[in-house]
Amino acid sequence: MLRTLPSLITEEEALSVAGAGLLRYAMGPALIGAGTNATVVIVESGDNPKASGVQDSVWVLLRGDRIPELHSRFEFWGALPIHVFARLEEGYLPLGTAQCRAMPSAPANFDRAELRLSQPLTREMLDAVRPVPSPGPVPGVDWIDLVGTAPIRALESFVLGWFPEAETADDETTANELDNLPEALAAFHRLARLRPAIHRFIDPVLKKPRHASGPLGDRLVFAMWNGAGKDWSIPWPLNKPDGPDPRVWFTEDPDDPTPETTLEEEPLSRFLLQFTLNGAMNVAPYGARTYCMPTARFDALWNLLRPIPLSPFMPTYQAERFFAAPGLLAHVSGDEDEAVVGFSALHRGTLTPLLEHGFRWFQFDG
């Protein structure tokens, strides 16, 4: 059935919903009308991630200068309703009512609000108020061919293609220290000088690996997880049988007198690629995640995605397997019966074609 947009109205009609005693405020590009009957929020249309405007089918973000007198109007249990409109070229589109789900607790700091719409926007309305731009050129996936034979080169090719050039940050690892590290770890730190974003993951590779000792013996800790509740290390000094690409230890509660340690399936070079893929997915600007569905439901994806020949990434306890397509990363968690698929992208438009598959989405930024 063909759907049409609700009738567009004028700015005066939108603001009249607020009622008598109207006061107008600007929070960034958004216009807020405060009256005796309601609060009216008018946002600009456009694709403005993390700026004032429609973020997806349910979330609207306000961000701008501090306006303390509006704080009480956006409290979750506020007495007055919040009506949201989007400004289009032809007029103003009603988006429905909303509740504020996040804002500064102190009135003096009120400079942002996260609004959740009472009814999700239809795809037609979402495309009208937050159009999806063409992604343009996107990173390729030729680096996957190198994973089995040259994992360090695969890591370099992926990182240089996926992360944009940026002003390099000072690396705390000196050239002399790099000379003493295994080649894979030294290559990672050299790469971070070109793309410092890989040192800024939520759970990063340490800029300065540290030595540790204990029940496990002497080791070199090179990455941490969950606020140092877990870490990854290699034996130190290196064991000669391991050669230049040592095995990796994953340690839970490393400060415990008897920590639990697991040997990673991948050697250091391939593990660093795993770790970087996981970090890249976590910080990508756009993401999508399906609900748990029968694994067979995802069969159409295997013509789109290339598997990355690495063992499942275990720290999330979901045994995630990685896949990629141009401009797109994916992880699959599940078994032969049921699975969940998550996607990350650099451009919103790379996700949008996934709608054609009709999956049930827990999150969808496309």
mmCIF file of C-alpha atoms in Angstrom:
data_model
loop_
_atom_site.group_PDB
_atom_site.id
_atom_site.type_symbol
_atom_site.label_atom_id
_atom_site.label_comp_id
_atom_site.label_asym_id
_atom_site.label_seq_id
_atom_site.Cartn_x
_atom_site.Cartn_y
_atom_site.Cartn_z
ATOM 1 C CA MET A 1 0.000 0.000 0.000
ATOM 2 C CA LEU A 2 1.364 3.420 -0.978
ATOM 3 C CA ARG A 3 1.820 5.650 2.038
ATOM 4 C CA THR A 4 1.793 9.418 1.953
ATOM 5 C CA LEU A 5 3.255 11.971 4.320
ATOM 6 C CA PRO A 6 1.000 13.779 6.781
ATOM 7 C CA SER A 7 -0.151 17.190 5.593
ATOM 8 C CA LEU A 8 2.468 19.898 5.935
ATOM 9 C CA ILE A 9 1.639 22.993 7.970
ATOM 10 C CA THR A 10 3.120 26.452 8.490
ATOM 11 C CA GLU A 11 5.514 27.466 11.253
ATOM 12 C CA GLU A 12 2.765 29.546 12.820
ATOM 13 C CA GLU A 13 0.448 26.513 12.941
ATOM 14 C CA ALA A 14 3.176 24.350 14.477
ATOM 15 C CA LEU A 15 3.993 26.878 17.189
ATOM 16 C CA SER A 16 0.296 27.411 17.950
ATOM 17 C CA VAL A 17 0.232 23.909 19.463
ATOM 18 C CA ALA A 18 2.222 25.345 22.393
ATOM 19 C CA GLY A 19 -0.732 27.530 23.388
ATOM 20 C CA ALA A 20 -0.842 30.989 24.913
ATOM 21 C CA GLY A 21 2.122 32.907 26.312
ATOM 22 C CA LEU A 22 4.475 31.571 23.637
ATOM 23 C CA LEU A 23 8.222 32.022 24.254
ATOM 24 C CA ARG A 24 10.698 31.147 21.511
ATOM 25 C CA TYR A 25 14.187 29.715 22.070
ATOM 26 C CA ALA A 26 16.959 28.534 19.764
ATOM 27 C CA MET A 27 18.988 25.468 20.686
ATOM 28 C CA GLY A 28 21.488 25.113 17.891
ATOM 29 C CA PRO A 29 19.477 24.995 14.639
ATOM 30 C CA ALA A 30 16.340 23.841 16.481
ATOM 31 C CA LEU A 31 13.496 26.186 17.411
ATOM 32 C CA ILE A 32 11.702 25.523 20.705
ATOM 33 C CA GLY A 33 8.346 27.087 21.511
ATOM 34 C CA ALA A 34 7.202 27.093 25.151
ATOM 35 C CA GLY A 35 3.544 27.829 25.866
ATOM 36 C CA THR A 36 0.870 27.076 28.444
ATOM 37 C CA ASN A 37 -0.343 23.922 26.670
ATOM 38 C CA ALA A 38 2.805 22.227 25.386
ATOM 39 C CA THR A 39 6.429 22.472 24.315
ATOM 40 C CA VAL A 40 6.997 22.544 20.557
ATOM 41 C CA VAL A 41 10.309 21.397 19.081
ATOM 42 C CA ILE A 42 11.075 22.221 15.434
ATOM 43 C CA VAL A 43 14.222 20.645 13.993
ATOM 44 C CA GLU A 44 15.903 21.133 10.642
ATOM 45 C CA SER A 45 15.690 18.264 8.186
ATOM 46 C CA GLY A 46 18.930 16.671 7.022
ATOM 47 C CA ASP A 47 21.420 13.986 7.931
ATOM 48 C CA ASN A 48 23.055 15.430 11.036
ATOM 49 C CA PRO A 49 24.448 12.607 13.179
ATOM 50 C CA LYS A 50 25.159 13.675 16.771
ATOM 51 C CA ALA A 51 23.857 17.194 16.028
ATOM 52 C CA SER A 52 20.391 18.642 16.563
ATOM 53 C CA GLY A 53 17.902 16.828 14.381
ATOM 54 C CA VAL A 54 16.291 13.467 13.682
ATOM 55 C CA GLN A 55 18.795 10.695 14.326
ATOM 56 C CA ASP A 56 16.710 7.656 13.369
ATOM 57 C CA SER A 57 13.102 6.474 13.391
ATOM 58 C CA VAL A 58 12.685 7.022 17.144
ATOM 59 C CA TRP A 59 15.369 9.436 18.407
ATOM 60 C CA VAL A 60 15.574 13.211 18.042
ATOM 61 C CA LEU A 61 18.590 15.057 19.434
ATOM 62 C CA LEU A 62 18.719 18.661 20.656
ATOM 63 C CA ARG A 63 22.103 20.277 21.232
ATOM 64 C CA GLY A 64 23.166 23.908 21.552
ATOM 65 C CA ASP A 65 23.640 26.749 24.020
ATOM 66 C CA ARG A 66 22.510 26.358 27.613
ATOM 67 C CA ILE A 67 18.888 27.357 28.258
ATOM 68 C CA PRO A 68 18.226 26.757 31.988
ATOM 69 C CA GLU A 69 14.597 27.932 31.860
ATOM 70 C CA LEU A 70 13.672 25.030 29.539
ATOM 71 C CA HIS A 71 15.019 22.309 31.831
ATOM 72 C CA SER A 72 11.739 21.619 33.647
ATOM 73 C CA ARG A 73 9.847 21.256 30.354
ATOM 74 C CA PHE A 74 11.979 18.291 29.327
ATOM 75 C CA GLU A 75 11.829 16.317 32.547
ATOM 76 C CA PHE A 76 10.662 12.759 31.952
ATOM 77 C CA TRP A 77 7.587 13.211 34.151
ATOM 78 C CA GLY A 78 6.893 16.734 32.914
ATOM 79 C CA ALA A 79 3.236 17.748 32.938
ATOM 80 C CA LEU A 80 3.247 19.307 29.457
ATOM 81 C CA PRO A 81 3.553 17.246 26.285
ATOM 82 C CA ILE A 82 6.393 17.720 23.778
ATOM 83 C CA HIS A 83 5.351 17.979 20.113
ATOM 84 C CA VAL A 84 8.051 17.545 17.454
ATOM 85 C CA PHE A 85 8.034 18.963 13.911
ATOM 86 C CA ALA A 86 10.597 18.909 11.100
ATOM 87 C CA ARG A 87 11.177 21.881 8.823
ATOM 88 C CA LEU A 88 11.077 20.884 5.132
ATOM 89 C CA GLU A 89 11.374 23.177 2.118
ATOM 90 C CA GLU A 90 7.631 22.921 1.468
ATOM 91 C CA GLY A 91 6.475 23.308 5.077
ATOM 92 C CA TYR A 92 6.523 21.750 8.526
ATOM 93 C CA LEU A 93 5.991 18.014 9.034
ATOM 94 C CA PRO A 94 4.430 16.786 12.323
ATOM 95 C CA LEU A 95 6.478 13.926 13.794
ATOM 96 C CA GLY A 96 4.271 13.284 16.834
ATOM 97 C CA THR A 97 4.852 13.583 20.548
ATOM 98 C CA ALA A 98 8.010 12.615 22.402
ATOM 99 C CA GLN A 99 9.468 12.142 25.861
ATOM 100 C CA CYS A 100 12.910 13.238 26.970
ATOM 101 C CA ARG A 101 15.024 10.247 27.947
ATOM 102 C CA ALA A 102 18.365 11.944 28.639
ATOM 103 C CA MET A 103 19.538 15.457 29.539
ATOM 104 C CA PRO A 104 21.828 17.216 32.040
ATOM 105 C CA SER A 105 20.528 16.838 35.582
ATOM 106 C CA ALA A 106 21.230 20.448 36.601
ATOM 107 C CA PRO A 107 19.046 23.176 35.035
ATOM 108 C CA ALA A 108 22.078 25.456 34.654
ATOM 109 C CA ASN A 109 23.687 22.868 32.355
ATOM 110 C CA PHE A 110 20.704 22.244 30.093
ATOM 111 C CA ASP A 111 22.266 22.289 26.633
ATOM 112 C CA ARG A 112 21.077 18.997 25.150
ATOM 113 C CA ALA A 113 18.172 16.579 25.252
ATOM 114 C CA GLU A 114 17.549 13.166 23.747
ATOM 115 C CA LEU A 115 13.891 12.782 22.764
ATOM 116 C CA ARG A 116 12.209 9.460 22.018
ATOM 117 C CA LEU A 117 9.214 9.675 19.708
ATOM 118 C CA SER A 118 6.048 7.995 20.951
ATOM 119 C CA GLN A 119 5.528 6.357 17.540
ATOM 120 C CA PRO A 120 8.455 5.388 15.262
ATOM 121 C CA LEU A 121 8.611 7.235 11.963
ATOM 122 C CA THR A 122 7.665 5.359 8.823
ATOM 123 C CA ARG A 123 10.461 4.858 6.333
ATOM 124 C CA GLU A 124 8.853 7.440 4.047
ATOM 125 C CA MET A 125 8.807 10.048 6.825
ATOM 126 C CA LEU A 126 12.356 9.203 7.866
ATOM 127 C CA ASP A 127 13.617 9.618 4.311
ATOM 128 C CA ALA A 128 11.867 12.989 4.115
ATOM 129 C CA VAL A 129 13.308 14.461 7.333
ATOM 130 C CA ARG A 130 16.647 12.615 7.403
ATOM 131 C CA PRO A 131 17.508 11.762 3.795
ATOM 132 C CA VAL A 132 20.241 9.209 3.201
ATOM 133 C CA PRO A 133 23.155 10.622 1.173
ATOM 134 C CA SER A 134 25.041 8.497 -1.331
ATOM 135 C CA PRO A 135 28.059 6.896 0.363
ATOM 136 C CA GLY A 136 30.454 7.744 -2.451
ATOM 137 C CA PRO A 137 33.745 5.789 -2.627
ATOM 138 C CA VAL A 138 34.078 3.202 0.145
ATOM 139 C CA PRO A 139 36.983 1.020 1.352
ATOM 140 C CA GLY A 140 37.426 -2.250 -0.511
ATOM 141 C CA VAL A 141 38.020 -5.751 0.812
ATOM 142 C CA ASP A 142 41.077 -6.945 -1.134
ATOM 143 C CA TRP A 143 42.948 -7.067 2.174
ATOM 144 C CA ILE A 144 41.001 -10.230 3.070
ATOM 145 C CA ASP A 145 43.121 -12.139 0.538
ATOM 146 C CA LEU A 146 46.190 -11.406 2.694
ATOM 147 C CA VAL A 147 44.835 -12.618 6.046
ATOM 148 C CA GLY A 148 46.060 -16.181 5.689
ATOM 149 C CA THR A 149 49.529 -15.500 4.301
ATOM 150 C CA ALA A 150 50.436 -11.921 5.312
ATOM 151 C CA PRO A 151 48.264 -10.846 8.266
ATOM 152 C CA ILE A 152 50.391 -7.806 9.084
ATOM 153 C CA ARG A 153 49.933 -6.509 5.535
ATOM 154 C CA ALA A 154 46.209 -7.295 5.795
ATOM 155 C CA LEU A 155 45.996 -5.236 8.987
ATOM 156 C CA GLU A 156 47.852 -2.325 7.390
ATOM 157 C CA SER A 157 45.685 -2.387 4.260
ATOM 158 C CA PHE A 158 42.446 -2.511 6.272
ATOM 159 C CA VAL A 159 43.407 0.281 8.680
ATOM 160 C CA LEU A 160 44.737 2.635 5.993
ATOM 161 C CA GLY A 161 41.569 2.143 3.964
ATOM 162 C CA TRP A 162 38.997 2.220 6.757
ATOM 163 C CA PHE A 163 40.254 5.083 8.915
ATOM 164 C CA PRO A 164 40.701 8.558 7.404
ATOM 165 C CA GLU A 165 43.975 10.393 7.536
ATOM 166 C CA ALA A 166 44.302 12.578 10.606
ATOM 167 C CA GLU A 167 46.846 14.685 12.390
ATOM 168 C CA THR A 168 49.144 12.165 13.967
ATOM 169 C CA ALA A 169 49.409 12.028 17.725
ATOM 170 C CA ASP A 170 52.636 11.579 19.634
ATOM 171 C CA ASP A 171 53.260 7.872 20.060
ATOM 172 C CA GLU A 172 54.515 6.984 23.507
ATOM 173 C CA THR A 173 56.425 3.995 22.151
ATOM 174 C CA THR A 174 59.935 5.017 21.148
ATOM 175 C CA ALA A 175 61.797 3.674 18.158
ATOM 176 C CA ASN A 176 64.126 1.777 20.481
ATOM 177 C CA GLU A 177 61.188 0.120 22.201
ATOM 178 C CA LEU A 178 59.685 -0.847 18.853
ATOM 179 C CA ASP A 179 62.907 -2.613 17.950
ATOM 180 C CA ASN A 180 62.452 -4.843 21.002
ATOM 181 C CA LEU A 181 58.830 -5.784 20.254
ATOM 182 C CA PRO A 182 57.607 -8.675 18.096
ATOM 183 C CA GLU A 183 57.221 -7.519 14.506
ATOM 184 C CA ALA A 184 53.402 -7.661 14.566
ATOM 185 C CA LEU A 185 53.141 -5.427 17.629
ATOM 186 C CA ALA A 186 55.809 -3.039 16.338
ATOM 187 C CA ALA A 187 53.939 -2.824 13.018
ATOM 188 C CA PHE A 188 50.733 -1.973 14.873
ATOM 189 C CA HIS A 189 52.407 0.923 16.678
ATOM 190 C CA ARG A 190 53.985 2.210 13.466
ATOM 191 C CA LEU A 191 50.553 2.049 11.856
ATOM 192 C CA ALA A 192 49.026 3.976 14.769
ATOM 193 C CA ARG A 193 51.308 6.895 13.941
ATOM 194 C CA LEU A 194 49.573 7.106 10.554
ATOM 195 C CA ARG A 195 46.067 6.358 11.862
ATOM 196 C CA PRO A 196 45.986 7.297 15.578
ATOM 197 C CA ALA A 197 42.297 6.314 15.721
ATOM 198 C CA ILE A 198 43.321 2.698 16.352
ATOM 199 C CA HIS A 199 44.785 3.761 19.706
ATOM 200 C CA ARG A 200 41.474 5.358 20.698
ATOM 201 C CA PHE A 201 39.200 2.343 20.838
ATOM 202 C CA ILE A 202 37.055 1.809 23.911
ATOM 203 C CA ASP A 203 39.347 -1.093 24.784
ATOM 204 C CA PRO A 204 42.668 -0.138 23.226
ATOM 205 C CA VAL A 205 46.011 -1.672 22.492
ATOM 206 C CA LEU A 206 48.260 -0.002 25.037
ATOM 207 C CA LYS A 207 50.451 2.766 23.669
ATOM 208 C CA LYS A 208 53.136 1.544 26.021
ATOM 209 C CA PRO A 209 53.098 -2.226 26.666
ATOM 210 C CA ARG A 210 53.859 -3.063 30.297
ATOM 211 C CA HIS A 211 55.682 -5.898 31.946
ATOM 212 C CA ALA A 212 53.894 -8.059 34.506
ATOM 213 C CA SER A 213 54.778 -11.075 36.572
ATOM 214 C CA GLY A 214 52.909 -13.472 38.799
ATOM 215 C CA PRO A 215 51.553 -17.018 38.743
ATOM 216 C CA LEU A 216 51.694 -16.980 34.949
ATOM 217 C CA GLY A 217 55.337 -16.026 34.899
ATOM 218 C CA ASP A 218 56.820 -12.967 33.195
ATOM 219 C CA ARG A 219 54.706 -11.523 30.408
ATOM 220 C CA LEU A 220 54.251 -8.385 28.296
ATOM 221 C CA VAL A 221 50.714 -6.953 28.535
ATOM 222 C CA PHE A 222 49.830 -5.182 25.267
ATOM 223 C CA ALA A 223 46.030 -4.696 25.482
ATOM 224 C CA MET A 224 43.329 -4.399 28.131
ATOM 225 C CA TRP A 225 39.583 -4.967 28.210
ATOM 226 C CA ASN A 226 36.741 -3.816 30.430
ATOM 227 C CA GLY A 227 38.706 -1.295 32.468
ATOM 228 C CA ALA A 228 41.688 -3.607 33.060
ATOM 229 C CA GLY A 229 39.419 -6.417 34.262
ATOM 230 C CA LYS A 230 40.930 -8.535 31.485
ATOM 231 C CA ASP A 231 44.101 -8.282 29.455
ATOM 232 C CA TRP A 232 46.092 -9.826 26.645
ATOM 233 C CA SER A 233 49.761 -10.588 26.858
ATOM 234 C CA ILE A 234 52.579 -12.602 25.378
ATOM 235 C CA PRO A 235 55.315 -14.497 27.265
ATOM 236 C CA TRP A 236 58.307 -12.306 27.999
ATOM 237 C CA PRO A 237 61.012 -12.743 27.017
ATOM 238 C CA LEU A 238 59.683 -14.534 23.973
ATOM 239 C CA ASN A 239 59.787 -18.289 23.919
ATOM 240 C CA LYS A 240 62.014 -19.485 21.122
ATOM 241 C CA PRO A 241 59.565 -22.231 20.037
ATOM 242 C CA ASP A 242 56.954 -19.543 19.338
ATOM 243 C CA GLY A 243 59.210 -17.826 16.839
ATOM 244 C CA PRO A 244 58.609 -14.207 15.778
ATOM 245 C CA ASP A 245 54.789 -14.515 15.970
ATOM 246 C CA PRO A 246 54.036 -15.567 19.569
ATOM 247 C CA ARG A 247 50.821 -17.009 20.958
ATOM 248 C CA VAL A 248 48.559 -14.702 22.950
ATOM 249 C CA TRP A 249 47.267 -15.201 26.501
ATOM 250 C CA PHE A 250 43.844 -13.874 27.469
ATOM 251 C CA THR A 251 43.690 -13.327 31.240
ATOM 252 C CA GLU A 252 40.584 -12.611 33.315
ATOM 253 C CA ASP A 253 41.027 -10.831 36.670
ATOM 254 C CA PRO A 254 44.794 -10.503 36.169
ATOM 255 C CA ASP A 255 45.272 -9.109 39.694
ATOM 256 C CA ASP A 256 43.673 -12.172 41.250
ATOM 257 C CA PRO A 257 46.167 -14.547 42.952
ATOM 258 C CA THR A 258 44.934 -17.339 40.675
ATOM 259 C CA PRO A 259 43.844 -15.654 37.432
ATOM 260 C CA GLU A 260 42.087 -17.609 34.713
ATOM 261 C CA THR A 261 44.073 -17.657 31.497
ATOM 262 C CA THR A 262 43.097 -18.894 28.048
ATOM 263 C CA LEU A 263 45.344 -19.357 25.055
ATOM 264 C CA GLU A 264 43.977 -17.467 22.038
ATOM 265 C CA GLU A 265 43.583 -19.507 18.870
ATOM 266 C CA GLU A 266 45.289 -16.879 16.717
ATOM 267 C CA PRO A 267 48.960 -15.887 16.973
ATOM 268 C CA LEU A 268 49.780 -12.251 17.691
ATOM 269 C CA SER A 269 49.702 -11.006 14.076
ATOM 270 C CA ARG A 270 46.241 -12.391 13.329
ATOM 271 C CA PHE A 271 44.942 -11.579 16.807
ATOM 272 C CA LEU A 272 45.808 -7.899 16.325
ATOM 273 C CA LEU A 273 43.705 -7.934 13.150
ATOM 274 C CA GLN A 274 40.814 -9.525 15.081
ATOM 275 C CA PHE A 275 41.158 -6.956 17.838
ATOM 276 C CA THR A 276 41.236 -4.068 15.356
ATOM 277 C CA LEU A 277 38.183 -5.299 13.462
ATOM 278 C CA ASN A 278 36.246 -5.498 16.716
ATOM 279 C CA GLY A 279 37.373 -2.004 17.730
ATOM 280 C CA ALA A 280 36.535 -0.573 14.302
ATOM 281 C CA MET A 281 33.013 -1.973 14.529
ATOM 282 C CA ASN A 282 32.505 -0.487 17.999
ATOM 283 C CA VAL A 283 33.477 3.058 16.971
ATOM 284 C CA ALA A 284 31.959 3.163 13.477
ATOM 285 C CA PRO A 285 29.552 6.109 13.096
ATOM 286 C CA TYR A 286 26.685 3.947 11.792
ATOM 287 C CA GLY A 287 25.517 0.529 12.893
ATOM 288 C CA ALA A 288 22.722 -1.999 12.625
ATOM 289 C CA ARG A 289 21.851 -5.139 14.532
ATOM 290 C CA THR A 290 19.207 -7.746 13.899
ATOM 291 C CA TYR A 291 17.119 -9.569 16.419
ATOM 292 C CA CYS A 292 17.950 -13.246 16.942
ATOM 293 C CA MET A 293 16.464 -15.102 13.986
ATOM 294 C CA PRO A 294 16.788 -18.517 12.326
ATOM 295 C CA THR A 295 20.249 -18.769 10.800
ATOM 296 C CA ALA A 296 18.778 -19.771 7.437
ATOM 297 C CA ARG A 297 17.065 -16.373 7.338
ATOM 298 C CA PHE A 298 20.474 -14.812 6.628
ATOM 299 C CA ASP A 299 21.344 -16.979 3.615
ATOM 300 C CA ALA A 300 21.038 -14.035 1.223
ATOM 301 C CA LEU A 301 23.872 -12.238 3.041
ATOM 302 C CA TRP A 302 26.517 -14.729 2.011
ATOM 303 C CA ASN A 303 26.354 -13.412 -1.543
ATOM 304 C CA LEU A 304 27.025 -9.936 -0.165
ATOM 305 C CA LEU A 305 29.597 -10.539 2.583
ATOM 306 C CA ARG A 306 33.040 -12.102 2.397
ATOM 307 C CA PRO A 307 34.086 -14.187 5.396
ATOM 308 C CA ILE A 308 37.310 -13.088 7.078
ATOM 309 C CA PRO A 309 39.352 -16.254 7.702
ATOM 310 C CA LEU A 310 39.889 -15.841 11.438
ATOM 311 C CA SER A 311 38.711 -17.925 14.367
ATOM 312 C CA PRO A 312 35.719 -16.613 16.367
ATOM 313 C CA PHE A 313 36.526 -13.612 18.551
ATOM 314 C CA MET A 314 35.829 -14.876 22.050
ATOM 315 C CA PRO A 315 36.064 -12.017 24.618
ATOM 316 C CA THR A 316 32.422 -11.002 24.094
ATOM 317 C CA TYR A 317 31.349 -14.567 24.909
ATOM 318 C CA GLN A 318 29.370 -14.597 21.680
ATOM 319 C CA ALA A 319 31.973 -16.270 19.453
ATOM 320 C CA GLU A 320 31.720 -13.580 16.795
ATOM 321 C CA ARG A 321 32.836 -14.350 13.264
ATOM 322 C CA PHE A 322 33.795 -11.381 11.089
ATOM 323 C CA PHE A 323 32.673 -10.611 7.540
ATOM 324 C CA ALA A 324 33.161 -7.652 5.230
ATOM 325 C CA ALA A 325 31.835 -6.000 2.095
ATOM 326 C CA PRO A 326 32.956 -2.700 0.525
ATOM 327 C CA GLY A 327 32.464 -0.062 3.212
ATOM 328 C CA LEU A 328 30.802 -2.560 5.547
ATOM 329 C CA LEU A 329 31.911 -4.755 8.456
ATOM 330 C CA ALA A 330 29.741 -7.450 10.007
ATOM 331 C CA HIS A 331 29.896 -9.951 12.829
ATOM 332 C CA VAL A 332 27.725 -13.031 13.225
ATOM 333 C CA SER A 333 27.005 -14.576 16.612
ATOM 334 C CA GLY A 334 25.116 -17.834 16.826
ATOM 335 C CA ASP A 335 25.010 -21.417 15.645
ATOM 336 C CA GLU A 336 23.443 -23.465 12.862
ATOM 337 C CA ASP A 337 19.971 -22.825 14.265
ATOM 338 C CA GLU A 338 19.831 -19.172 15.401
ATOM 339 C CA ALA A 339 22.025 -16.127 14.934
ATOM 340 C CA VAL A 340 22.320 -12.373 15.386
ATOM 341 C CA VAL A 341 24.097 -10.227 12.790
ATOM 342 C CA GLY A 342 25.600 -6.834 13.524
ATOM 343 C CA PHE A 343 26.826 -4.348 10.916
ATOM 344 C CA SER A 344 29.038 -1.259 11.068
ATOM 345 C CA ALA A 345 29.592 1.284 8.319
ATOM 346 C CA LEU A 346 31.381 4.544 7.629
ATOM 347 C CA HIS A 347 28.423 5.898 5.612
ATOM 348 C CA ARG A 348 24.714 5.629 6.344
ATOM 349 C CA GLY A 349 24.011 4.841 2.708
ATOM 350 C CA THR A 350 26.042 1.638 2.927
ATOM 351 C CA LEU A 351 23.526 0.230 5.410
ATOM 352 C CA THR A 352 20.330 1.306 3.638
ATOM 353 C CA PRO A 353 20.324 -1.503 0.989
ATOM 354 C CA LEU A 354 20.098 -4.037 3.839
ATOM 355 C CA LEU A 355 16.439 -3.028 4.253
ATOM 356 C CA GLU A 356 15.695 -5.063 1.137
ATOM 357 C CA HIS A 357 16.236 -8.265 3.129
ATOM 358 C CA GLY A 358 13.329 -7.586 5.486
ATOM 359 C CA PHE A 359 15.168 -8.475 8.690
ATOM 360 C CA ARG A 360 13.761 -7.572 12.091
ATOM 361 C CA TRP A 361 16.070 -4.819 13.329
ATOM 362 C CA PHE A 362 16.973 -4.180 16.958
ATOM 363 C CA GLN A 363 18.936 -1.132 15.743
ATOM 364 C CA PHE A 364 19.196 0.363 12.289
ATOM 365 C CA ASP A 365 21.057 3.592 11.473
ATOM 366 C CA GLY A 366 20.672 3.353 7.710
#
